[in-house]
Every structure is written in C-alpha cells, then in structure tokens.
Coordinates of N, CA and C and ligand atoms in Angstrom, one line a residue:
M1 N 80.5 99.1 75.8 CA 81.8 99.8 76.3 C 82.5 100.2 75.0
S2 N 83.1 101.5 75.1 CA 83.9 102.0 74.0 C 85.2 102.5 74.4
V3 N 86.3 102.0 73.8 CA 87.7 102.4 74.2 C 88.3 102.9 72.9
N4 N 88.8 104.2 72.9 CA 89.4 104.8 71.7 C 88.5 104.6 70.5
G5 N 87.2 104.7 70.7 CA 86.2 104.6 69.6 C 85.9 103.2 69.2
V6 N 86.5 102.2 69.8 CA 86.2 100.8 69.4 C 85.3 100.2 70.5
A7 N 84.2 99.6 70.0 CA 83.2 99.1 70.9 C 83.5 97.7 71.4
F8 N 83.4 97.5 72.7 CA 83.6 96.1 73.3 C 82.3 95.7 74.0
T9 N 82.1 94.4 74.0 CA 81.0 93.9 74.8 C 81.4 93.9 76.3
T10 N 80.5 94.3 77.2 CA 80.8 94.2 78.6 C 80.5 92.8 79.2
S11 N 79.8 92.0 78.4 CA 79.2 90.7 78.9 C 80.3 89.9 79.6
D12 N 81.5 89.8 79.0 CA 82.5 89.0 79.5 C 83.4 89.7 80.5
M13 N 83.2 91.0 80.7 CA 84.1 91.8 81.5 C 83.6 92.1 82.9
Y14 N 82.3 92.3 83.0 CA 81.8 92.8 84.3 C 81.0 91.7 85.0
V15 N 80.5 90.7 84.3 CA 79.7 89.7 84.9 C 80.7 88.7 85.7
Q16 N 80.2 88.3 86.8 CA 81.0 87.4 87.6 C 81.2 86.1 86.9
H17 N 82.5 85.6 87.0 CA 82.9 84.4 86.3 C 83.0 83.3 87.4
P18 N 82.4 82.2 87.3 CA 82.4 81.1 88.3 C 83.8 80.6 88.6
V19 N 84.7 80.6 87.6 CA 86.1 80.2 87.8 C 86.8 81.1 88.8
W20 N 86.6 82.4 88.7 CA 87.3 83.3 89.6 C 86.9 82.9 91.0
T21 N 85.6 82.7 91.3 CA 85.1 82.3 92.6 C 85.7 81.0 93.1
A22 N 85.8 80.0 92.1 CA 86.4 78.7 92.5 C 87.8 78.8 92.8
V23 N 88.6 79.7 92.1 CA 90.0 79.9 92.4 C 90.2 80.5 93.8
D24 N 89.4 81.5 94.1 CA 89.4 82.1 95.4 C 89.1 81.0 96.5
A25 N 88.1 80.2 96.3 CA 87.7 79.2 97.3 C 88.8 78.2 97.5
Y26 N 89.5 77.8 96.4 CA 90.6 76.8 96.5 C 91.8 77.4 97.2
T27 N 92.2 78.6 96.8 CA 93.4 79.2 97.5 C 93.1 79.5 98.9
I28 N 91.9 80.1 99.2 CA 91.7 80.4 100.6 C 91.6 79.1 101.5
S29 N 91.0 78.0 100.9 CA 90.9 76.8 101.7 C 92.2 76.3 102.1
N30 N 93.2 76.5 101.3 CA 94.6 76.1 101.6 C 95.4 77.1 102.4
L31 N 95.2 78.4 102.0 CA 96.1 79.4 102.6 C 95.5 80.1 103.8
H32 N 94.2 80.0 104.0 CA 93.5 80.5 105.2 C 92.3 79.6 105.6
P33 N 92.6 78.4 106.0 CA 91.5 77.4 106.3 C 90.7 77.9 107.5
P34 N 89.6 77.2 107.7 CA 88.7 77.6 108.8 C 89.4 77.4 110.2
S35 N 90.5 76.6 110.3 CA 91.1 76.4 111.5 C 91.9 77.6 112.0
R36 N 92.1 78.6 111.2 CA 92.9 79.8 111.6 C 92.1 80.5 112.7
P37 N 92.9 81.1 113.7 CA 92.2 81.7 114.9 C 91.2 82.8 114.5
N38 N 91.4 83.5 113.4 CA 90.5 84.6 113.1 C 89.4 84.2 112.1
S39 N 89.4 83.0 111.6 CA 88.4 82.6 110.5 C 87.0 82.8 111.0
A40 N 86.7 82.2 112.2 CA 85.3 82.3 112.7 C 84.8 83.7 112.9
T41 N 85.7 84.5 113.5 CA 85.2 85.9 113.7 C 85.0 86.7 112.4
L42 N 85.8 86.4 111.4 CA 85.7 87.1 110.1 C 84.3 86.7 109.5
I43 N 84.0 85.4 109.6 CA 82.7 84.9 109.0 C 81.6 85.6 109.8
H44 N 81.8 85.6 111.2 CA 80.7 86.2 112.0 C 80.5 87.7 111.6
A45 N 81.6 88.4 111.4 CA 81.5 89.8 111.0 C 80.6 90.0 109.8
L46 N 80.8 89.2 108.8 CA 80.0 89.3 107.5 C 78.6 88.9 107.8
K47 N 78.4 87.9 108.6 CA 77.0 87.4 108.8 C 76.2 88.5 109.7
N48 N 76.9 89.0 110.7 CA 76.2 90.0 111.6 C 75.9 91.3 110.8
S49 N 76.9 91.6 109.9 CA 76.6 92.8 109.0 C 75.4 92.6 108.1
R50 N 75.4 91.4 107.5 CA 74.2 91.1 106.6 C 72.9 91.1 107.4
D51 N 73.0 90.4 108.6 CA 71.7 90.3 109.4 C 71.2 91.7 109.8
Q52 N 72.1 92.7 110.0 CA 71.7 94.0 110.4 C 71.5 95.0 109.2
G53 N 71.5 94.4 108.0 CA 71.1 95.2 106.9 C 72.1 96.0 106.2
L54 N 73.4 95.7 106.5 CA 74.5 96.4 105.8 C 74.6 95.9 104.4
P55 N 75.0 96.7 103.4 CA 75.1 96.2 102.0 C 76.3 95.3 101.9
D56 N 76.2 94.4 100.9 CA 77.2 93.3 100.7 C 78.3 93.9 99.9
I57 N 79.0 94.9 100.5 CA 80.1 95.5 99.7 C 81.4 95.5 100.4
A58 N 81.6 94.6 101.4 CA 82.9 94.5 102.1 C 83.9 94.0 101.1
S59 N 85.2 94.3 101.4 CA 86.2 93.7 100.6 C 86.2 92.2 100.8
Y60 N 86.7 91.4 99.8 CA 86.5 90.0 100.0 C 87.8 89.4 100.6
P61 N 87.7 88.2 101.1 CA 88.8 87.6 102.0 C 90.2 87.7 101.4
V62 N 90.3 87.5 100.1 CA 91.7 87.5 99.5 C 92.3 88.9 99.6
I63 N 91.5 90.0 99.4 CA 92.0 91.3 99.5 C 92.3 91.7 101.0
G64 N 91.4 91.2 101.9 CA 91.6 91.5 103.3 C 92.9 90.9 103.8
K65 N 93.2 89.6 103.4 CA 94.4 89.0 103.9 C 95.6 89.7 103.2
F66 N 95.4 90.0 101.9 CA 96.5 90.7 101.2 C 96.9 92.0 101.9
F67 N 96.0 92.8 102.3 CA 96.3 94.0 103.0 C 96.9 93.7 104.4
A68 N 96.4 92.7 105.1 CA 97.0 92.3 106.4 C 98.5 91.9 106.2
L69 N 98.8 91.2 105.1 CA 100.1 90.7 104.9 C 101.0 91.9 104.5
Q70 N 100.5 92.9 103.8 CA 101.3 94.1 103.5 C 101.7 94.8 104.8
C71 N 100.7 94.9 105.8 CA 101.1 95.5 107.1 C 102.1 94.7 107.8
R72 N 102.0 93.4 107.7 CA 103.0 92.5 108.4 C 104.4 92.7 107.7
A73 N 104.5 92.6 106.4 CA 105.7 92.7 105.7 C 106.4 94.1 106.0
L74 N 105.6 95.1 106.1 CA 106.2 96.5 106.3 C 106.3 96.8 107.7
R75 N 106.0 95.9 108.6 CA 106.0 96.1 110.1 C 105.3 97.4 110.4
V76 N 104.1 97.6 109.9 CA 103.3 98.8 110.1 C 102.8 98.8 111.6
K77 N 102.9 100.0 112.2 CA 102.5 100.2 113.6 C 101.1 100.9 113.6
H78 N 100.8 101.7 112.6 CA 99.5 102.4 112.6 C 99.0 102.4 111.1
A79 N 97.8 101.8 111.0 CA 97.1 101.7 109.7 C 95.8 102.5 109.7
L80 N 95.4 102.9 108.6 CA 94.1 103.7 108.5 C 93.2 103.1 107.4
E81 N 91.9 103.0 107.7 CA 90.9 102.6 106.7 C 89.9 103.7 106.6
L82 N 89.6 104.1 105.4 CA 88.6 105.1 105.2 C 87.4 104.4 104.6
G83 N 86.3 104.3 105.3 CA 85.1 103.5 104.9 C 85.1 102.2 105.6
T84 N 84.6 102.2 106.9 CA 84.7 101.0 107.8 C 83.7 99.9 107.4
L85 N 82.5 100.4 107.0 CA 81.3 99.4 106.8 C 81.2 98.6 108.1
G86 N 81.2 97.3 108.0 CA 81.1 96.5 109.2 C 82.4 96.1 109.9
G87 N 83.5 96.7 109.5 CA 84.8 96.5 110.2 C 85.5 95.3 109.6
Y88 N 85.1 94.7 108.5 CA 85.6 93.4 108.0 C 87.1 93.6 107.8
T89 N 87.5 94.6 107.0 CA 89.0 94.7 106.7 C 89.8 95.1 107.9
S90 N 89.2 96.0 108.8 CA 89.9 96.3 110.0 C 90.2 95.1 110.9
I91 N 89.2 94.1 110.9 CA 89.4 92.9 111.7 C 90.6 92.1 111.0
W92 N 90.6 92.0 109.7 CA 91.7 91.3 109.1 C 93.1 92.0 109.5
L93 N 93.1 93.3 109.4 CA 94.4 94.0 109.7 C 94.9 93.8 111.1
A94 N 93.9 94.0 112.0 CA 94.3 93.9 113.5 C 94.5 92.4 113.9
S95 N 93.7 91.5 113.4 CA 93.8 90.1 113.9 C 95.0 89.4 113.4
E96 N 95.5 89.9 112.2 CA 96.7 89.2 111.6 C 98.0 89.9 112.1
N97 N 97.9 91.0 112.8 CA 99.1 91.8 113.2 C 98.9 92.3 114.7
P98 N 99.4 91.5 115.6 CA 99.1 91.8 117.0 C 99.6 93.2 117.5
G99 N 100.7 93.7 116.9 CA 101.2 95.0 117.3 C 100.6 96.2 116.6
L100 N 99.7 95.9 115.7 CA 99.2 97.0 114.9 C 98.0 97.7 115.5
H101 N 98.0 99.1 115.4 CA 96.8 99.9 115.7 C 96.2 100.4 114.5
V102 N 94.9 100.4 114.4 CA 94.1 100.8 113.2 C 93.2 101.9 113.6
T103 N 93.2 102.9 112.7 CA 92.1 104.0 112.8 C 91.2 103.8 111.6
T104 N 89.9 103.7 111.9 CA 89.0 103.5 110.8 C 87.8 104.5 110.9
I105 N 87.4 105.0 109.7 CA 86.5 106.2 109.7 C 85.3 105.8 108.9
E106 N 84.1 106.1 109.5 CA 82.8 105.7 108.9 C 81.8 106.9 109.1
V107 N 81.1 107.3 108.0 CA 80.1 108.4 108.1 C 78.7 107.9 108.6
N108 N 78.4 106.6 108.4 CA 77.1 106.1 108.7 C 77.0 105.5 110.1
P109 N 76.2 106.1 111.0 CA 76.2 105.7 112.4 C 75.8 104.2 112.6
H110 N 74.9 103.7 111.8 CA 74.5 102.3 111.9 C 75.7 101.4 111.5
H111 N 76.3 101.7 110.4 CA 77.5 100.9 110.0 C 78.6 100.9 111.1
R112 N 78.8 102.1 111.6 CA 79.8 102.2 112.7 C 79.4 101.4 113.9
N113 N 78.1 101.4 114.3 CA 77.7 100.6 115.4 C 77.9 99.1 115.2
V114 N 77.5 98.6 114.0 CA 77.7 97.2 113.7 C 79.2 96.9 113.7
A115 N 80.0 97.8 113.1 CA 81.4 97.5 113.1 C 82.0 97.4 114.5
Q116 N 81.5 98.3 115.4 CA 82.0 98.2 116.8 C 81.6 96.8 117.4
Q117 N 80.4 96.4 117.2 CA 80.0 95.0 117.7 C 81.0 94.0 117.1
N118 N 81.3 94.0 115.8 CA 82.1 93.0 115.2 C 83.5 93.1 115.7
L119 N 84.0 94.3 115.9 CA 85.4 94.5 116.4 C 85.5 93.9 117.8
E120 N 84.5 94.1 118.6 CA 84.5 93.6 120.0 C 84.4 92.1 120.0
H121 N 83.6 91.5 119.1 CA 83.4 90.1 119.0 C 84.7 89.4 118.6
A122 N 85.5 90.2 117.7 CA 86.8 89.6 117.2 C 87.9 89.8 118.2
G123 N 87.7 90.6 119.3 CA 88.7 90.8 120.3 C 89.8 91.8 119.9
V124 N 89.4 92.7 119.0 CA 90.5 93.6 118.5 C 90.0 95.1 118.8
A125 N 88.9 95.3 119.5 CA 88.4 96.7 119.6 C 89.3 97.6 120.4
D126 N 90.2 97.0 121.2 CA 91.2 97.8 122.0 C 92.3 98.4 121.1
R127 N 92.4 97.8 119.9 CA 93.5 98.3 119.0 C 92.9 98.9 117.7
V128 N 91.6 99.0 117.7 CA 90.9 99.7 116.5 C 90.2 100.9 117.0
D129 N 90.6 102.1 116.6 CA 90.0 103.3 116.9 C 89.0 103.7 115.8
S130 N 87.7 103.4 116.2 CA 86.6 103.5 115.2 C 86.0 104.9 115.3
R131 N 86.1 105.7 114.3 CA 85.7 107.1 114.4 C 84.5 107.4 113.5
L132 N 83.5 108.0 114.1 CA 82.3 108.3 113.3 C 82.4 109.7 112.7
G133 N 82.2 109.8 111.4 CA 82.2 111.2 110.8 C 82.6 111.1 109.3
A134 N 82.4 112.2 108.6 CA 82.8 112.2 107.2 C 84.3 112.2 107.1
G135 N 84.9 111.5 106.1 CA 86.3 111.4 106.0 C 86.9 112.8 105.9
L136 N 86.3 113.7 105.2 CA 86.9 115.0 105.0 C 86.9 115.8 106.3
D137 N 86.1 115.5 107.3 CA 86.1 116.2 108.6 C 87.0 115.5 109.6
V138 N 87.0 114.2 109.5 CA 87.8 113.4 110.5 C 89.3 113.4 110.2
L139 N 89.6 113.4 108.9 CA 91.1 113.3 108.5 C 91.9 114.4 109.0
P140 N 91.4 115.7 108.8 CA 92.3 116.8 109.3 C 92.6 116.7 110.8
R141 N 91.5 116.3 111.6 CA 91.8 116.1 113.0 C 92.8 115.1 113.3
L142 N 92.7 114.0 112.6 CA 93.7 112.9 112.8 C 95.1 113.4 112.4
G143 N 95.1 114.2 111.3 CA 96.4 114.8 110.9 C 97.0 115.6 111.9
K144 N 96.2 116.4 112.7 CA 96.8 117.2 113.7 C 97.3 116.4 114.9
E145 N 96.6 115.3 115.2 CA 97.1 114.4 116.3 C 98.4 113.8 115.9
I146 N 98.5 113.4 114.6 CA 99.8 112.8 114.1 C 100.9 113.8 114.2
A147 N 100.6 115.0 113.7 CA 101.6 116.1 113.7 C 102.1 116.4 115.1
A148 N 101.1 116.3 116.1 CA 101.4 116.6 117.5 C 102.1 115.5 118.2
G149 N 102.3 114.3 117.5 CA 102.9 113.2 118.1 C 102.0 112.4 119.0
E150 N 100.7 112.6 119.0 CA 99.8 111.9 119.8 C 99.5 110.5 119.2
K151 N 99.7 110.4 117.9 CA 99.5 109.1 117.1 C 100.7 108.9 116.2
P152 N 101.1 107.7 116.0 CA 102.2 107.5 115.1 C 101.8 107.8 113.7
R153 N 102.8 108.1 112.8 CA 102.6 108.3 111.4 C 102.0 107.0 110.8
L154 N 101.3 107.1 109.7 CA 100.7 106.0 109.1 C 101.7 105.2 108.2
G155 N 101.6 103.9 108.4 CA 102.5 103.0 107.5 C 101.6 102.3 106.4
F156 N 100.3 102.4 106.6 CA 99.4 101.8 105.6 C 98.1 102.5 105.6
A157 N 97.5 102.7 104.5 CA 96.1 103.3 104.4 C 95.3 102.6 103.3
Y158 N 94.0 102.5 103.5 CA 93.1 101.9 102.5 C 91.9 102.9 102.3
I159 N 91.8 103.4 101.1 CA 90.7 104.3 100.8 C 89.6 103.6 100.1
D160 N 88.5 103.5 100.8 CA 87.3 102.7 100.3 C 86.0 103.3 100.7
A161 N 85.8 104.6 100.4 CA 84.6 105.3 100.9 C 83.9 106.0 99.7
D162 N 83.6 107.3 99.8 CA 83.0 108.0 98.7 C 84.0 108.3 97.6
K163 N 83.7 107.7 96.4 CA 84.8 107.6 95.4 C 85.1 109.0 94.8
N164 N 84.2 109.9 94.9 CA 84.5 111.3 94.3 C 85.6 112.0 95.2
N165 N 85.9 111.5 96.4 CA 86.9 112.1 97.2 C 88.2 111.3 97.3
N166 N 88.4 110.3 96.4 CA 89.6 109.5 96.4 C 90.8 110.4 96.4
W167 N 90.9 111.4 95.5 CA 92.1 112.2 95.5 C 92.2 113.1 96.7
N168 N 91.1 113.7 97.2 CA 91.1 114.5 98.4 C 91.7 113.8 99.6
Y169 N 91.3 112.5 99.7 CA 91.8 111.7 100.8 C 93.3 111.4 100.7
L170 N 93.6 111.0 99.5 CA 95.0 110.6 99.2 C 95.9 111.8 99.5
D171 N 95.5 112.9 98.9 CA 96.3 114.1 99.0 C 96.7 114.4 100.5
Q172 N 95.7 114.3 101.4 CA 95.9 114.6 102.8 C 96.7 113.4 103.5
L173 N 96.4 112.2 103.1 CA 97.0 111.1 103.7 C 98.5 111.0 103.5
I174 N 99.0 111.4 102.3 CA 100.4 111.4 102.0 C 101.2 112.1 103.1
D175 N 100.7 113.2 103.5 CA 101.5 114.0 104.5 C 101.3 113.4 105.9
M176 N 100.5 112.4 106.1 CA 100.3 111.8 107.4 C 101.1 110.5 107.5
C177 N 101.8 110.1 106.4 CA 102.4 108.8 106.3 C 103.9 108.9 106.6
E178 N 104.5 107.8 106.9 CA 106.0 107.7 107.0 C 106.5 107.4 105.7
P179 N 107.8 107.7 105.4 CA 108.3 107.3 104.1 C 108.3 105.8 103.9
G180 N 107.9 105.3 102.7 CA 107.8 103.9 102.4 C 106.4 103.3 102.7
A181 N 105.5 104.2 103.3 CA 104.1 103.7 103.6 C 103.4 103.4 102.3
V182 N 102.5 102.4 102.3 CA 101.7 102.1 101.2 C 100.2 102.6 101.4
I183 N 99.6 103.1 100.3 CA 98.2 103.5 100.4 C 97.5 102.8 99.2
F184 N 96.4 102.1 99.5 CA 95.6 101.5 98.4 C 94.3 102.2 98.2
V185 N 93.9 102.3 97.0 CA 92.6 102.9 96.7 C 91.8 101.9 95.9
D186 N 90.6 101.6 96.4 CA 89.8 100.5 95.8 C 88.9 100.9 94.7
N187 N 88.4 100.0 93.9 CA 87.4 100.1 92.9 C 87.9 101.1 91.8
I188 N 89.2 100.9 91.4 CA 89.7 101.8 90.4 C 89.4 101.3 89.0
V189 N 89.2 100.0 88.7 CA 89.0 99.5 87.4 C 87.5 99.4 87.0
A190 N 86.7 99.0 88.0 CA 85.2 99.0 87.9 C 84.8 98.3 86.6
G191 N 85.3 97.1 86.4 CA 84.8 96.3 85.3 C 85.3 96.8 84.0
G192 N 86.3 97.7 84.0 CA 86.8 98.3 82.7 C 86.2 99.7 82.5
G193 N 85.3 100.1 83.4 CA 84.7 101.4 83.3 C 85.8 102.5 83.3
L194 N 86.9 102.2 83.9 CA 88.0 103.2 84.0 C 88.4 103.8 82.6
V195 N 88.2 102.9 81.5 CA 88.6 103.4 80.2 C 87.5 103.4 79.2
D196 N 86.3 103.4 79.8 CA 85.1 103.4 78.9 C 84.6 104.9 78.7
E197 N 84.7 105.3 77.4 CA 84.3 106.7 77.1 C 82.9 107.0 77.6
A198 N 82.0 106.0 77.5 CA 80.6 106.3 77.9 C 80.4 106.4 79.4
Q199 N 81.4 106.1 80.2 CA 81.2 106.1 81.6 C 82.0 107.2 82.3
L200 N 82.5 108.2 81.5 CA 83.4 109.2 82.1 C 82.6 110.1 83.1
G201 N 81.3 110.2 83.0 CA 80.5 111.0 83.9 C 80.1 110.2 85.2
D202 N 80.4 108.9 85.2 CA 80.1 108.1 86.4 C 81.0 108.5 87.6
V203 N 80.4 108.7 88.8 CA 81.2 109.2 89.9 C 82.4 108.2 90.3
M204 N 82.1 106.9 90.2 CA 83.2 106.0 90.5 C 84.3 106.1 89.5
V205 N 84.0 106.2 88.2 CA 85.0 106.3 87.2 C 85.7 107.6 87.2
S206 N 85.0 108.7 87.4 CA 85.7 110.0 87.4 C 86.6 110.1 88.7
G207 N 86.1 109.5 89.8 CA 87.0 109.6 91.0 C 88.2 108.7 90.8
A208 N 88.1 107.6 90.1 CA 89.2 106.7 89.8 C 90.2 107.4 88.9
R209 N 89.7 108.0 87.8 CA 90.6 108.6 86.8 C 91.3 109.8 87.4
E210 N 90.6 110.6 88.3 CA 91.3 111.7 88.9 C 92.5 111.3 89.7
V211 N 92.3 110.3 90.6 CA 93.3 109.9 91.5 C 94.5 109.2 90.7
V212 N 94.2 108.5 89.6 CA 95.3 107.9 88.8 C 96.1 109.0 88.2
E213 N 95.4 109.9 87.6 CA 96.1 111.0 86.8 C 96.9 111.9 87.7
K214 N 96.4 112.2 88.9 CA 97.1 113.1 89.9 C 98.3 112.4 90.5
V215 N 98.1 111.1 90.8 CA 99.3 110.4 91.4 C 100.4 110.4 90.4
G216 N 100.1 110.2 89.1 CA 101.2 110.2 88.1 C 102.0 111.5 88.0
K217 N 101.4 112.6 88.5 CA 102.1 113.9 88.4 C 102.6 114.3 89.8
D218 N 102.5 113.5 90.8 CA 102.8 113.9 92.2 C 104.2 113.4 92.6
G219 N 105.1 114.3 92.8 CA 106.5 113.9 93.2 C 106.6 113.3 94.6
R220 N 105.5 113.3 95.4 CA 105.6 112.7 96.7 C 105.5 111.2 96.7
V221 N 105.0 110.7 95.6 CA 104.6 109.2 95.6 C 105.0 108.6 94.3
E222 N 105.0 107.2 94.3 CA 105.0 106.4 93.1 C 103.7 105.5 93.1
G223 N 103.1 105.2 92.0 CA 101.9 104.4 92.0 C 101.8 103.5 90.8
M224 N 100.9 102.5 91.0 CA 100.6 101.6 89.9 C 99.3 100.9 90.2
V225 N 98.5 100.6 89.1 CA 97.2 99.9 89.2 C 97.3 98.4 88.9
L226 N 96.8 97.6 89.8 CA 96.8 96.2 89.7 C 95.3 95.8 89.4
Q227 N 95.1 95.2 88.2 CA 93.7 94.7 87.9 C 93.5 93.4 88.6
T228 N 92.3 93.2 89.1 CA 92.0 92.0 89.9 C 90.7 91.3 89.4
V229 N 90.7 90.0 89.5 CA 89.4 89.3 89.4 C 89.3 88.5 90.6
G230 N 88.1 88.0 90.9 CA 87.9 87.2 92.1 C 86.4 87.1 92.4
E231 N 86.1 86.7 93.6 CA 84.7 86.4 93.9 C 83.8 87.7 93.8
K232 N 84.4 88.9 93.8 CA 83.6 90.1 93.6 C 83.8 90.7 92.3
S233 N 84.1 89.9 91.2 CA 84.1 90.4 89.9 C 85.4 91.2 89.5
Y234 N 85.4 91.8 88.3 CA 86.6 92.4 87.7 C 86.7 93.8 88.2
D235 N 87.8 94.1 88.9 CA 88.1 95.5 89.4 C 89.6 95.7 89.5
G236 N 90.0 96.6 90.4 CA 91.4 96.8 90.5 C 91.7 97.8 91.6
I237 N 93.0 97.8 92.1 CA 93.4 98.6 93.2 C 94.6 99.5 92.7
L238 N 94.5 100.7 93.1 CA 95.7 101.6 92.9 C 96.6 101.5 94.1
M239 N 97.9 101.1 93.9 CA 98.8 101.0 95.0 C 99.8 102.3 94.9
V240 N 99.9 103.0 96.0 CA 100.7 104.2 96.0 C 101.8 104.0 97.1
V241 N 103.0 104.2 96.8 CA 104.1 104.2 97.8 C 104.6 105.6 98.1
V242 N 104.7 106.0 99.3 CA 105.1 107.3 99.7 C 106.6 107.4 99.7
N243 N 107.1 108.4 99.0 CA 108.6 108.6 98.8 C 109.3 109.0 100.1
Ligands
SAM1 C1 82.7 99.9 100.3 S1 82.2 100.2 101.9 C2 83.7 99.9 102.8 C3 84.0 98.5 102.9 C4 85.1 98.2 103.9 N1 86.3 99.0 103.6 C5 85.5 96.8 104.0 O1 86.5 96.4 103.4 O2 84.7 96.0 104.6 C6 82.2 102.0 101.9 C7 81.8 102.6 103.2 O3 82.2 104.0 103.2 C8 81.3 104.7 103.9 N2 81.4 106.1 103.5 C9 80.8 106.7 102.4 N3 81.0 108.0 102.4 C10 81.9 108.3 103.4 C11 82.5 109.5 103.9 N4 82.3 110.6 103.3 N5 83.2 109.4 105.0 C12 83.4 108.2 105.6 N6 82.8 107.0 105.2 C13 82.1 107.1 104.1 C14 80.0 104.0 103.6 O4 79.0 104.4 104.6 C15 80.4 102.6 103.6 O5 80.2 102.0 104.9

C-alpha cells in the first residue's frame, strides 16, 4: 500500500484481527443476547442464506443493530436498503422497529427469493417491500411513488450494492428523503484501499472516492466517514445527513 508516496504494509491493516472479533462477541453477548426476540430469526437468516449458496457478505450484527437503532432514534417510518442479499439487515431494521416499513432492492432473483423466505420466517414480510431489479431501474419508479404520495419519504437509507453506482444511488435518494434523513454507504474504507494510490483503479475504491468527493461538494447534504473494525475486518461507512 502506498499513501502520498510512502509505502505501508497491508498485513496489519486488512487481515482480520482476533481481538476485533472477540470485542464484537463480548459486546453482542451483553447488548443483544440470544434471549432477544429476534436473535433466533437473525441467526436462521444467515444459516439459510449460507445453506442456499449466498455469499458470506451480509453486514455483521453490530452494524445491523446500529442501523436499526438509528431508525429508532430518528423515528423513521420508511427505510430503504439497496442490495438485499438474504434480507439480514432488513430483518434487523424491521424487527427492531415495529412501526417501520422497509423497501429493499435486489438484482439477483435467487438472492431475492432467499431473502423473501427469511423475511417470512422472521415475521416481518408484511412490512418489507422486497423488489427485484437493478437499483438504477427500481429507484426512479420508487421516486415517482414517493413524489405521488403513495409511499412516505425516506428517513433512512443504506447503500450496499454495486459500488460503482454509489454516487448515482445517493444522488437520487437525496431527493426521496425527508429533511434530517440519514443515508449510509458501505465499504468506503476497504482496508485502507480508499487512500492507496495502487488501488485507484479498483471499482470499490473508485466508487468510494467518487461518493466521498461528491458529497463534500453537495449543498443538499452533510457527510462524514467512520472507520470501523470488527468481525468482518477493517472498513468504514459514509454517513450522510440530508439538509
Ligand atoms: C453486500 S451484498 C448486500 C448485503 C446486505 N445489505 C446485508 O446487509 O445483508 C450486495 C448485494 O447487492 C446486490 N446487487 C449488486 N448489484 C446490484 C444492483 N445493480 N441492483 C440491486 N442489487 C444489486 C447483490 O446481488 C448482493 O446481493
């Protein structure tokens, strides 16, 4: 890795650290123990997804609960997730917030089918509108429904799909949000790849840099990046608040 011409070793930066996993395990066992009503269905969603061949790239429990608590604190009525996978984060959002409706978008039919099974098993399918299609096709239709008053404006959104479209999604979502809404974009730091000169051509890095740089110049929003470590290694999320 090279930053401003200075070489760094990536060995300590991107490799999983057992202490990060141990800290997550300790905090979750205290703050979200297996006795919570949604714990079993969340574990079931991950197992069913794995059994049906979905990749192991769901957000991890700390992030899922963090997003669910954001929705609760902001009293969000309508949340959006771009990139459903097996529905893990949507289950966190809906099961922690009984009054919340979620719209979630997924391009892969198999992922979407498995997500639907998991949402039904979790008892939240009636509040999660799971839409099949590419984000760039589905979002404009949802935008029209919101503009027509058929759906409430968004109070929360999570962008976690094809990273080259991070900015295209955010740009559209801002106008579908209510003032004060929060939007998170995942995989922004990518083990420090965000600032690695050798990785500027990588699609995840270029998508992350584009959205960071454009948010900084966009008067509709304020943003900041939070670096994270945890059971899924060193990464970070961009948090954007709609003015
Ligand atoms: C990292 S996974 C999402 C994980 C999920 N947000 C969670 O927390 O469990 C990314 C998902 O985005 C989907 N995806 C990729 N490109 C997409 C697109 N253009 N439109 C919608 N979904 C897309 C992939 O099929 C995959 O299921």
